């Protein structure tokens, strides 16, 4: 027996390595649309993350605690399985550019064929964050650039510390 899914509940799955203000914007806007929003911090088999799963979850929890209807959970399987486990009918994703669209289009169709009851809903990134991506932030941190405009303070500190540990300076 599978439990019923609610259209008032959404999951927001991603890698969040680490969570940044582009993600936070989608979370804030999503929290106003849905009764409950569960941020799913996942494992990406294509990427070697800078922060391990527990660290990514902890950082995301710290900076989203101000949103009362938002929670953060790790997940290791498929995003549609994660959504179903939480009774969510909706999977929220952010779109930055037309190049995002291509991969998101494919992924949303794949997810729909995996579980036809779960719909992907997209929010367009706000202009100031439309160029913000994890890989760029990790690179900026490595070369000592300013990150204040893109990351919450706690995350900025954690990222700067992590690249210093990695690069030994
Ligand atoms: P993934 O590896 O699954 O793409 P990410 O952590 O990179 O995970 O992104 C999670 C979700 O957040 C994705 O839907 C992605 O498109 C969206 N996202 C990433 N960066 C931004 C941004 N700057 N503005 C809005 N949405 C974003």
CSV table of C-alpha atoms and ligand atoms in Angstrom, one decimal:
chain,number,residue,atom,x,y,z
A,1,UNK,CA,0.0,0.0,0.0
A,2,UNK,CA,1.4,3.4,-1.0
A,3,UNK,CA,0.3,6.4,1.0
A,4,UNK,CA,-1.5,9.3,-0.8
A,5,UNK,CA,0.5,12.2,-2.1
A,6,UNK,CA,-0.3,15.8,-1.3
A,7,UNK,CA,0.0,18.6,-3.8
A,8,UNK,CA,0.6,20.9,-0.8
A,9,UNK,CA,3.9,19.2,0.0
A,10,UNK,CA,7.0,19.6,-2.2
A,11,UNK,CA,10.5,18.3,-2.1
A,12,UNK,CA,13.5,20.3,-3.4
A,13,UNK,CA,16.2,17.8,-4.3
A,14,UNK,CA,19.8,18.7,-5.2
A,15,UNK,CA,23.4,18.3,-4.3
A,16,UNK,CA,23.8,21.6,-2.3
A,17,UNK,CA,27.6,21.5,-2.3
A,18,UNK,CA,27.3,23.9,-0.5
A,19,UNK,CA,23.9,25.6,-0.2
A,20,UNK,CA,24.1,29.2,-1.7
A,21,UNK,CA,21.8,32.2,-2.0
A,22,UNK,CA,20.4,31.0,-5.4
A,23,UNK,CA,19.1,27.9,-3.6
A,24,UNK,CA,18.0,30.0,-0.6
A,25,UNK,CA,15.9,32.2,-2.9
A,26,UNK,CA,14.1,29.1,-4.4
A,27,UNK,CA,13.6,27.7,-0.9
A,28,UNK,CA,12.1,31.1,0.4
A,29,UNK,CA,9.8,31.4,-2.6
A,30,UNK,CA,8.8,27.7,-2.5
A,31,UNK,CA,8.0,28.0,1.2
A,32,UNK,CA,5.4,30.6,0.4
A,33,UNK,CA,3.7,28.3,-2.2
A,34,UNK,CA,3.6,25.0,-0.4
A,35,UNK,CA,2.5,24.1,3.1
A,36,UNK,CA,5.6,22.0,3.6
A,37,UNK,CA,8.9,22.0,1.7
A,38,UNK,CA,11.5,19.3,2.3
A,39,UNK,CA,15.0,20.1,1.0
A,40,UNK,CA,16.5,16.8,-0.1
A,41,UNK,CA,20.3,16.7,0.0
A,42,UNK,CA,21.4,14.0,-2.3
A,43,UNK,CA,24.4,12.0,-3.5
A,44,UNK,CA,25.4,12.9,-7.1
A,45,UNK,CA,27.2,10.0,-8.7
A,46,UNK,CA,28.7,12.3,-11.4
A,47,UNK,CA,30.3,14.8,-8.9
A,48,UNK,CA,32.8,14.4,-6.2
A,49,UNK,CA,31.5,16.8,-3.6
A,50,UNK,CA,33.6,19.2,-1.5
A,51,UNK,CA,31.4,18.7,1.5
A,52,UNK,CA,30.2,15.2,2.5
A,53,UNK,CA,26.5,14.5,2.9
A,54,UNK,CA,26.3,15.2,6.6
A,55,UNK,CA,28.1,18.5,6.3
A,56,UNK,CA,25.9,19.6,3.4
A,57,UNK,CA,22.8,18.7,5.4
A,58,UNK,CA,24.1,20.5,8.5
A,59,UNK,CA,24.9,23.7,6.5
A,60,UNK,CA,21.5,23.6,4.8
A,61,UNK,CA,19.7,23.1,8.2
A,62,UNK,CA,21.6,26.0,9.8
A,63,UNK,CA,20.7,28.5,7.1
A,64,UNK,CA,17.0,27.4,6.5
A,65,UNK,CA,16.0,27.2,10.2
A,66,UNK,CA,14.3,30.6,9.8
A,67,UNK,CA,11.7,29.0,7.5
A,68,UNK,CA,9.2,27.3,9.7
A,69,UNK,CA,7.7,25.0,7.1
A,70,UNK,CA,11.0,24.0,5.6
A,71,UNK,CA,13.0,20.9,6.7
A,72,UNK,CA,16.2,19.3,5.4
A,73,UNK,CA,16.8,15.6,4.9
A,74,UNK,CA,19.5,13.5,3.3
A,75,UNK,CA,18.6,11.0,0.6
A,76,UNK,CA,20.6,8.4,-1.1
A,77,UNK,CA,18.2,6.9,-3.7
A,78,UNK,CA,16.1,8.4,-6.5
A,79,UNK,CA,14.5,11.8,-6.1
A,80,UNK,CA,11.0,10.5,-6.9
A,81,UNK,CA,11.4,7.8,-4.2
A,82,UNK,CA,12.4,10.6,-1.8
A,83,UNK,CA,9.3,12.6,-2.8
A,84,UNK,CA,7.0,9.6,-2.3
A,85,UNK,CA,8.5,8.8,1.1
A,86,UNK,CA,7.5,12.3,2.2
A,87,UNK,CA,4.1,12.2,0.6
A,88,UNK,CA,5.0,15.0,-1.8
A,89,UNK,CA,3.3,15.3,-5.2
A,90,UNK,CA,5.6,18.0,-6.3
A,91,UNK,CA,9.4,18.2,-7.0
A,92,UNK,CA,10.6,21.8,-7.0
A,93,UNK,CA,13.6,22.7,-9.2
A,94,UNK,CA,15.3,26.0,-10.0
A,95,UNK,CA,16.1,27.1,-13.5
A,96,UNK,CA,19.0,29.5,-14.2
A,97,UNK,CA,19.6,29.5,-17.9
A,98,UNK,CA,18.5,27.9,-21.1
A,99,UNK,CA,21.3,25.4,-20.7
A,100,UNK,CA,19.8,24.3,-17.4
A,101,UNK,CA,16.5,23.8,-19.3
A,102,UNK,CA,18.0,21.1,-21.5
A,103,UNK,CA,19.1,18.9,-18.7
A,104,UNK,CA,16.1,19.7,-16.5
A,105,UNK,CA,13.7,18.9,-19.4
A,106,UNK,CA,15.3,15.4,-19.8
A,107,UNK,CA,15.4,14.8,-16.1
A,108,UNK,CA,11.8,15.9,-15.5
A,109,UNK,CA,10.5,13.5,-18.3
A,110,UNK,CA,12.6,10.7,-16.8
A,111,UNK,CA,11.2,11.3,-13.4
A,112,UNK,CA,7.7,11.4,-14.8
A,113,UNK,CA,8.2,8.1,-16.4
A,114,UNK,CA,9.6,6.7,-13.1
A,115,UNK,CA,6.6,8.0,-11.1
A,116,UNK,CA,3.8,9.6,-13.1
A,117,UNK,CA,2.1,10.9,-10.0
A,118,UNK,CA,5.0,13.3,-9.1
A,119,UNK,CA,5.2,16.5,-11.1
A,120,UNK,CA,8.3,18.7,-11.4
A,121,UNK,CA,7.6,22.4,-10.9
A,122,UNK,CA,10.2,25.0,-11.9
A,123,UNK,CA,10.9,28.5,-10.5
A,124,UNK,CA,13.1,30.8,-12.5
A,125,UNK,CA,16.2,32.0,-10.7
A,126,UNK,CA,16.1,35.6,-9.7
A,127,UNK,CA,18.3,37.8,-11.8
A,128,UNK,CA,21.1,38.4,-9.2
A,129,UNK,CA,21.5,34.7,-8.7
A,130,UNK,CA,21.1,33.5,-12.3
A,131,UNK,CA,24.8,33.0,-12.7
A,132,UNK,CA,25.5,31.5,-9.3
A,133,UNK,CA,26.5,27.8,-9.4
A,134,UNK,CA,28.3,25.6,-6.9
A,135,UNK,CA,31.3,24.9,-9.2
A,136,UNK,CA,32.0,28.6,-9.7
A,137,UNK,CA,31.7,29.4,-6.0
A,138,UNK,CA,34.2,26.6,-5.2
A,139,UNK,CA,36.6,28.0,-7.8
A,140,UNK,CA,36.2,31.6,-6.5
A,141,UNK,CA,36.9,30.3,-2.9
A,142,UNK,CA,40.0,28.5,-4.1
A,143,UNK,CA,41.4,31.7,-5.6
A,144,UNK,CA,40.4,33.9,-2.6
A,145,UNK,CA,37.7,35.9,-4.3
A,146,UNK,CA,34.8,37.6,-2.5
A,147,UNK,CA,31.8,35.4,-1.8
A,148,UNK,CA,29.6,37.6,0.4
A,149,UNK,CA,27.0,38.3,-2.4
A,150,UNK,CA,26.4,34.6,-3.1
A,151,UNK,CA,26.6,32.7,0.2
A,152,UNK,CA,25.2,33.0,3.7
A,153,UNK,CA,27.9,33.9,6.2
A,154,UNK,CA,28.1,30.5,7.9
A,155,UNK,CA,28.4,28.8,4.5
A,156,UNK,CA,31.1,31.3,3.3
A,157,UNK,CA,33.2,30.5,6.4
A,158,UNK,CA,32.8,26.8,5.9
A,159,UNK,CA,33.7,27.0,2.2
A,160,UNK,CA,36.8,29.2,2.8
A,161,UNK,CA,38.0,26.8,5.6
A,162,UNK,CA,37.4,23.7,3.4
A,163,UNK,CA,39.4,25.1,0.4
A,164,UNK,CA,42.2,26.2,2.8
A,165,UNK,CA,42.4,22.6,4.2
A,166,UNK,CA,42.4,21.2,0.7
A,167,UNK,CA,45.0,23.6,-0.7
A,168,UNK,CA,47.0,24.1,2.4
A,169,UNK,CA,47.1,27.9,2.5
B,1,LIG,P1,21.9,19.3,-8.8
B,1,LIG,O1,23.3,18.7,-8.7
B,1,LIG,O2,20.8,18.4,-8.6
B,1,LIG,O3,21.7,20.2,-10.0
B,1,LIG,P2,22.3,21.7,-7.2
B,1,LIG,O4,22.6,21.7,-5.8
B,1,LIG,O5,23.3,22.1,-8.2
B,1,LIG,O6,21.9,20.2,-7.5
B,1,LIG,O7,20.9,22.4,-7.5
B,1,LIG,C1,19.7,22.1,-6.9
B,1,LIG,C2,18.6,22.8,-7.6
B,1,LIG,O8,18.8,24.2,-7.4
B,1,LIG,C3,18.5,22.6,-9.1
B,1,LIG,O9,17.2,22.6,-9.5
B,1,LIG,C4,19.2,23.8,-9.7
B,1,LIG,O10,18.8,24.1,-11.0
B,1,LIG,C5,18.8,24.8,-8.7
B,1,LIG,N1,19.7,25.9,-8.6
B,1,LIG,C6,21.1,25.9,-8.5
B,1,LIG,N2,21.6,27.1,-8.5
B,1,LIG,C7,20.6,28.0,-8.6
B,1,LIG,C8,20.5,29.4,-8.7
B,1,LIG,N3,21.5,30.2,-8.7
B,1,LIG,N4,19.2,30.0,-8.7
B,1,LIG,C9,18.1,29.2,-8.8
B,1,LIG,N5,18.2,27.8,-8.7
B,1,LIG,C10,19.3,27.2,-8.7
